[in-house]
Every structure is written in structure tokens, then in C-alpha cells.
XYZ file of C-alpha atoms in Angstrom:
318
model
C 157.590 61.753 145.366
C 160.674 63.869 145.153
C 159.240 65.830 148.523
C 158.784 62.393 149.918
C 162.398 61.122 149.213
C 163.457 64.430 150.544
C 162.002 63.774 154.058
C 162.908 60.068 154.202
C 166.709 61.552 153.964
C 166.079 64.061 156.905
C 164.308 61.477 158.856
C 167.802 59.059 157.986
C 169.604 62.140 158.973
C 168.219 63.207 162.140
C 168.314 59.488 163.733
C 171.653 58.873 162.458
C 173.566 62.950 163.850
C 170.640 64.715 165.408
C 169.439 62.205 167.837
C 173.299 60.777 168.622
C 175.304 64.334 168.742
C 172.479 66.031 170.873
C 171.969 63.262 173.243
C 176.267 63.114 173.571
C 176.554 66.718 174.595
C 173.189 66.176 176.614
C 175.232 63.356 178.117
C 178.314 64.909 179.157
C 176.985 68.334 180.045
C 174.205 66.882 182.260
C 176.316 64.148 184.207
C 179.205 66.912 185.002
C 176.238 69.353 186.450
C 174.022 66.903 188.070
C 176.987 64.561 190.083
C 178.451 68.325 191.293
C 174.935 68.754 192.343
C 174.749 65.382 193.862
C 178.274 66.260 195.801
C 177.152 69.768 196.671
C 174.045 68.256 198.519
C 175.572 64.721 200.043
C 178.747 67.172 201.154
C 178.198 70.590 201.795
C 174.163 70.910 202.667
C 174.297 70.049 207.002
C 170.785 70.739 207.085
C 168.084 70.214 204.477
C 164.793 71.755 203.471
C 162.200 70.712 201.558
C 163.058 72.443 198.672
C 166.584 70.348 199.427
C 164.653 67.258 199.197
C 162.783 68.012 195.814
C 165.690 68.927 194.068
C 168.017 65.964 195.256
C 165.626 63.609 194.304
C 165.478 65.505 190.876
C 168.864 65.337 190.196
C 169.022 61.310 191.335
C 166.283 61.356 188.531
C 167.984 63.131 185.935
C 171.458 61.117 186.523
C 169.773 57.820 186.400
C 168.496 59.374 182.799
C 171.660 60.276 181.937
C 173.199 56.670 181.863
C 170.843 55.482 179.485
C 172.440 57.847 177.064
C 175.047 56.131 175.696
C 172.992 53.253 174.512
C 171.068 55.329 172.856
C 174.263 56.887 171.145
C 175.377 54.272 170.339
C 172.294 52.663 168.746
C 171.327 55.620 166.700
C 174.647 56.083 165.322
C 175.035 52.480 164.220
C 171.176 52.271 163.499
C 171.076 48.568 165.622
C 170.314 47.665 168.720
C 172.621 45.116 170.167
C 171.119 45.079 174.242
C 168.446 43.000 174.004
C 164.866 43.209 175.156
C 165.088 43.869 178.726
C 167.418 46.975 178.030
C 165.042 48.232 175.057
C 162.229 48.132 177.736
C 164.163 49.136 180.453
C 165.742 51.929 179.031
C 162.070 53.660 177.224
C 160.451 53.196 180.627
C 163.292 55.190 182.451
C 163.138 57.722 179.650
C 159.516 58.205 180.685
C 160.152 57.994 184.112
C 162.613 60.375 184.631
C 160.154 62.814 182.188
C 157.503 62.620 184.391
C 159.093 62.652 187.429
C 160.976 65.580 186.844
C 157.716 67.192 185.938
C 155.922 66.732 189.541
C 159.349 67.554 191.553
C 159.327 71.226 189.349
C 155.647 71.157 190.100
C 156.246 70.353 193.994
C 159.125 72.740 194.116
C 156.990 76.016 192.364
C 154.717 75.049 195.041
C 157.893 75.160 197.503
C 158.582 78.540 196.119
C 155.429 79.681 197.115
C 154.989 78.913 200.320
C 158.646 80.289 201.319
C 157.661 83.602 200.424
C 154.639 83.709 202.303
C 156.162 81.427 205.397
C 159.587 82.560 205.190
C 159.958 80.902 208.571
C 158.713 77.510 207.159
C 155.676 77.034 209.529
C 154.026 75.599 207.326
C 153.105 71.829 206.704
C 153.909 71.542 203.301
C 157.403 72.718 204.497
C 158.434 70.133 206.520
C 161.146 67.987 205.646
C 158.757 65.016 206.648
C 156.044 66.383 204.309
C 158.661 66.550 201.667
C 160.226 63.234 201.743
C 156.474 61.763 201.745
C 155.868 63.446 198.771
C 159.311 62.399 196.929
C 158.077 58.856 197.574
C 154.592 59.469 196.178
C 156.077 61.177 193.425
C 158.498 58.307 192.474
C 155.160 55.467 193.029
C 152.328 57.286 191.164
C 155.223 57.427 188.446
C 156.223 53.906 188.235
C 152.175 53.630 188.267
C 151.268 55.757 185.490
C 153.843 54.275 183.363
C 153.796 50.174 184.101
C 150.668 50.219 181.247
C 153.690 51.187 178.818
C 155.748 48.137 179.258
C 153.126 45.939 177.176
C 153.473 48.629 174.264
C 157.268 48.558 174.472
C 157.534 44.878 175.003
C 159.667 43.899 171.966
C 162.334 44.521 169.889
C 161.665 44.627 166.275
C 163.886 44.509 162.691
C 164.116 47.089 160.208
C 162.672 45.591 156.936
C 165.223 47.433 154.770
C 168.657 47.156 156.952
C 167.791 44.090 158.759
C 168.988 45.821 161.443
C 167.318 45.127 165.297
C 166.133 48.109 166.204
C 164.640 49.273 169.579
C 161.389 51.150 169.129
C 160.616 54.857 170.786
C 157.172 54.405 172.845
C 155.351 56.239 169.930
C 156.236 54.034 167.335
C 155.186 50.479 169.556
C 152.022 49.318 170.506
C 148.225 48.466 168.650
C 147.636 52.945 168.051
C 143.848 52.693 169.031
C 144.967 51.594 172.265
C 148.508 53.606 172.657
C 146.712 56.734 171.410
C 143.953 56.578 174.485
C 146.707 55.678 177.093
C 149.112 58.710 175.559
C 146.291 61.314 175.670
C 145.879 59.954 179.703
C 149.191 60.096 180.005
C 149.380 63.631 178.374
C 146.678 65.087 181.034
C 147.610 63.347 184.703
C 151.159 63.315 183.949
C 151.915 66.968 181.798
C 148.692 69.067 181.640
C 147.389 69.086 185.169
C 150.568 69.465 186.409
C 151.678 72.540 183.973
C 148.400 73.773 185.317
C 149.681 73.561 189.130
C 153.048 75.305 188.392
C 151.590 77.793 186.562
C 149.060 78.698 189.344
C 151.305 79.065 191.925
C 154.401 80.969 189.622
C 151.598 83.473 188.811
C 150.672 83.719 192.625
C 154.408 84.628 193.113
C 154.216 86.794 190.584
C 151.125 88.639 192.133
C 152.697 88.709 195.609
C 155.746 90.107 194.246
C 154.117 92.842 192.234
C 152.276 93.651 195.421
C 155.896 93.784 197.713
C 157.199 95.911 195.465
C 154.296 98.681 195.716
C 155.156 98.731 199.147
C 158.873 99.073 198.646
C 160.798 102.290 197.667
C 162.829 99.966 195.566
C 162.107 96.665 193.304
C 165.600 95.647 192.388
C 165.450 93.179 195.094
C 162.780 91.387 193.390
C 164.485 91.170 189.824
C 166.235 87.650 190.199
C 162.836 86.477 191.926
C 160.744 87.298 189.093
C 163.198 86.534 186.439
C 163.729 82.674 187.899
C 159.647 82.235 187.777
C 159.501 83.654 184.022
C 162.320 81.173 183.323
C 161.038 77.935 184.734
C 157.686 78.564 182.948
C 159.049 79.181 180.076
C 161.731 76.155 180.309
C 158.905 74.135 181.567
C 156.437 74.956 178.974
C 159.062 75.291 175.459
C 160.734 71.766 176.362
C 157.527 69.451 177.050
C 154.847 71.151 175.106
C 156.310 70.148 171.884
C 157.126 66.584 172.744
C 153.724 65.741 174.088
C 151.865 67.098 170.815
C 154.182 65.449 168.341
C 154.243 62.497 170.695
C 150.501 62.123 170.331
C 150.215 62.967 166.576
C 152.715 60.527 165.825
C 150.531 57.812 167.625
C 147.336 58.876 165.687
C 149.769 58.893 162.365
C 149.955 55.651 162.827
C 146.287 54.702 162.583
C 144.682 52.672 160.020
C 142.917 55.692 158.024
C 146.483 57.774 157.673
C 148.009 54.569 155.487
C 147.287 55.779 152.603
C 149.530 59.412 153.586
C 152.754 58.023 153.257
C 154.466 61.662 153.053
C 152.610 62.813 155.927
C 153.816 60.166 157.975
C 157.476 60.228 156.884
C 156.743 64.261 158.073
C 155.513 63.908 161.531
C 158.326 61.123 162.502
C 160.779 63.436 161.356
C 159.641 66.287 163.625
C 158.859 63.957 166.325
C 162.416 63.258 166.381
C 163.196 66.676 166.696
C 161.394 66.967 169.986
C 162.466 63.977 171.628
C 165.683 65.189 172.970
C 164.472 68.953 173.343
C 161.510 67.414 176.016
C 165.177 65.752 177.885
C 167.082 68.621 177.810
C 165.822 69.894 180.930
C 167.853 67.124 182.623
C 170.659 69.728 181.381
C 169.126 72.887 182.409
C 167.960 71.887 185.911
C 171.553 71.887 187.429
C 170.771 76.183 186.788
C 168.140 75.813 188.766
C 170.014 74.506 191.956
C 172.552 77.779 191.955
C 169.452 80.086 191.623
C 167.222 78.924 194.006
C 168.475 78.763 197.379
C 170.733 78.475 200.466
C 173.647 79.657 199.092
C 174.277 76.718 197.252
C 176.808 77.729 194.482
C 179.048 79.058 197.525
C 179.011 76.462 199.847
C 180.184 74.022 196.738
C 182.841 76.287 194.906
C 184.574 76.258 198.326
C 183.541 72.733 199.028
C 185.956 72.122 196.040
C 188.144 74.579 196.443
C 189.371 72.751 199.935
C 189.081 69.454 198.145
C 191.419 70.386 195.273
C 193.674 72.368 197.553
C 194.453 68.714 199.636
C 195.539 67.305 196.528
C 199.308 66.594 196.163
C 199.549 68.201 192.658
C 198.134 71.713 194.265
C 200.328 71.670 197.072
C 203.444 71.431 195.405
């Protein structure tokens, strides 16, 4: 019991600081990066790729994310939800949305990655900017698809029998279980699984190719930032969302009519469920990284982008 009480506190705990504090600096960290992204592309790109494309639409993704933050600060700070219904749904489904649709645009772009080092000259299909913008769109409807089964689950706002507080419940904690459970576990494999799969195929056939350049060069120093971005987005890819998706689905099943009677054991997994809620977002945060790594000179074209801008204002010409 006195193990029990213990976890109920760090489940308080983690809703009330964890959940508010990490999404805050998730907040402010990720809107400076993404709108300087967002200006470095509407700005100082003249002519776009495909990889362009994919990561554009990933930042639109990740800033329309962003500014459901400070409800969420907000709520879990005060513990009540004062927005109402349509907010509560609208802001869990954009949670999901922007998870899942960052997933496919990382997929699309390790795919982009691929094909630039064997077309360097972008011959291919899959390179064109049509081809790319196609797939944006399919990316952002097979999203809303996969996900409009999850605004039944999410469909109310409830009260907390102790507080009497209106809360807004997380995806995982709404819904009949049976059913939630079988629709998570989908979810899980079209929407996380296959496409880990997909990125990690075609990072390890960069990897391969790049092994085999440098056999063939007197030097491999060229290929050290290559290789080092592939190990990093799998990695990124694979610590953030693996977590999430297990305790996601374990916290469904916890739920379940058979784990009533294991009190403790629930209290456990929602308390390490919360811990992986805002680690699965943080790549929202991270992915800004990403756009000064990969390509087309992109960090100098917007340091002197600004550089000009802040250099017209009257305070810097004085």
C-alpha cells in the first residue's frame, strides 16, 4: 500500500511539473527553430527539391503541434480543462497527427537521401518536385485517415472523481479498451512499424553504399557527416517513438477488465506512460537539426538571410 501511495504521488507529480515544464521548453525551443525554418524556406530557398518539399511540410506539421502546447500547459498545471470538447478532441487528434505525419515525411525523406546519392543529378522519378508534392498530400490524407477512427474514442470530456476537476483525456486513457486496444496495435503497425521498417532499409542501404565509396577512396573523411546524420536519425527515430508506442499500448490493455483487480500495476504503467508522452514529441524539437545538416546550404543562406534583415533595421544602423 505504501508502494502504491508512493506511485500515486509520482503519477500527481509528473502531470502536474513533468508534463507542463517539458512541454514549455518543448514549446518555446521548437516554435523559435521551426518558424526560422519556415522563414529560411518561404525566403531564402529560390528553387526547391524534393527533399525541400518533405521537410517544409514537416516543419508546417511540427508548428501546427506546437500551438497546441500551451493548452496543454496550462491544463496540466492547473489539473482542469477549461476549452471545451471540440478543443479536447481537436487538440489529441493533432497530437496524433502531427506524430504520424512526421513519421512518413522522415520516412519519405531517408528515402530522399537515398536516391540523391545514387542520382546525384535527380533523374529520378521519385525526385521530382511533382512526385514530392503528390506524396506530401498523400501523406497528410492517409493521416487524417488512419486517425478519424480516434475521434469516437476521444469524443468527451470527463471529471475527475476526486478534484471534480474537467479533465481532458490522453487517447490511451478514452475509449471501450477491447476496441481501443485492436485499433492502437493497427495503428502501431501501418502508422510506426512498417514505416521504421522503410527508413531503416534505405539508412542501411546508405550505409552500404557509403562503406563501398569509401573502399574506393584514398580518404573517408568526406563521408563522416554522411554516416554520422544516418546513425542519428535512426537512432532519434527509433529512442523517441519506440517507447511511446509500447507504453501507449500497455496502458490500453491496463485498462482491461482482468487487470482491475492490479491497482498498483496500473497506477505504474500510467506513470511511465506519462513519461513517454512528451519524449515521442520531442522530435518536433530536434527536427529543426535536421534542416542545417541535410542540404543546400541551408544554415548559410538563412544566417545571411538575417543578417541583411537585421542590418535594415533602424536600431543597427545607428
Amino acid at each position: 500500500n505504501a508502494t502504491c501511495t508512493n506511485w500515486l504521488a509520482a503519477e500527481a507529480a509528473l502531470e502536474k511539473y513533468y508534463l507542463s515544464i517539458f512541454y514549455g521548453i518543448e514549446f518555446v525551443v521548437g516554435i523559435l527553430g521551426n518558424t526560422a525554418v519556415v522563414f529560411g524556406y518561404l525566403f531564402c530557398l529560390k528553387s526547391w527539391n524534393s527533399s525541400n518539399i518533405y521537410l517544409f511540410n514537416l516543419s508546417i506539421s511540427d508548428l501546427a503541434f506546437l500551438c497546441t502546447l500551451p493548452m496543454l500547459m496550462r491544463t496540466y498545471a492547473s489539473r482542469n480543462w477549461i476549452y471545451g470538447t471540440a478543443l479536447c478532441v481537436g487538440n489529441r487528434f493533432m497530437l496524433h497527427a502531427n506524430l504520424y505525419t512526421s513519421i512518413l515525411f522522415l520516412t519519405f525523406i531517408s528515402i530522399d537521401r537515398y536516391l540523391l546519392i545514387k542520382y546525384p543529378f535527380r533523374e529520378h522519378f521519385l525526385q521530382k518536385k511533382e512526385f514530392a508534392i503528390l506524396a506530401s498530400f498523400a501523406i497528410w490524407f492517409l493521416v487524417t485517415l488512419e486517425l478519424l477512427p480516434m475521434l469516437p474514442i476521444i469524443n468527451s470530456v470527463g471529471t475527475d472523481n476526486e478534484t471534480l476537476a474537467t479533465i481532458c483525456n490522453d487517447y490511451a486513457s478514452s475509449g471501450d479498451p477491447e476496441h481501443n486496444l485492436i485499433y492502437s496495435l493497427c495503428l502501431t503497425l501501418l502508422g510506426f512499424l512498417i514505416p521504421l521498417f522503410v527508413m531503416c532499409f534505405f539508412y542501411y542501404k546508405i550505409v552500404l553504399f557509403l562503406k563501398q565509396r569509401s573502399r574506393q577512396l584514398v580518404t573517408a573523411l568526406s563521408l563522416g557527416k554522411p554516416l554520422t546524420l544516418v546513425i542519428t536519425a535512426v537512432v532519434t527515430f527509433s529512442v523517441l517513438f519506440t517507447p511511446y508506442h509500447v507504453m501507449r499500448n500497455v496502458r490500453i490493455a491496463s485498462r482491461l477488465k482482468h487487470w482491475q483487480q492490479y491497482h498498483c500495476a496500473q497506477v505504474i504503467i500510467r506513470s511511465l506512460y506519462i513519461v513517454t508522452r512528451p519524449l515521442a514529441f520531442l522530435n518536433s524539437v530536434i527536427n529543426p537539426v535536421f534542416y542545417f545538416l541535410v542540404g543546400d546550404h541551408f544554415r548559410e543562406m538563412l544566417v545571411n538571410k538575417l543578417q541583411h534583415y537585421f542590418k535594415s533595421l533602424p536600431f543597427f544602423r545607428r
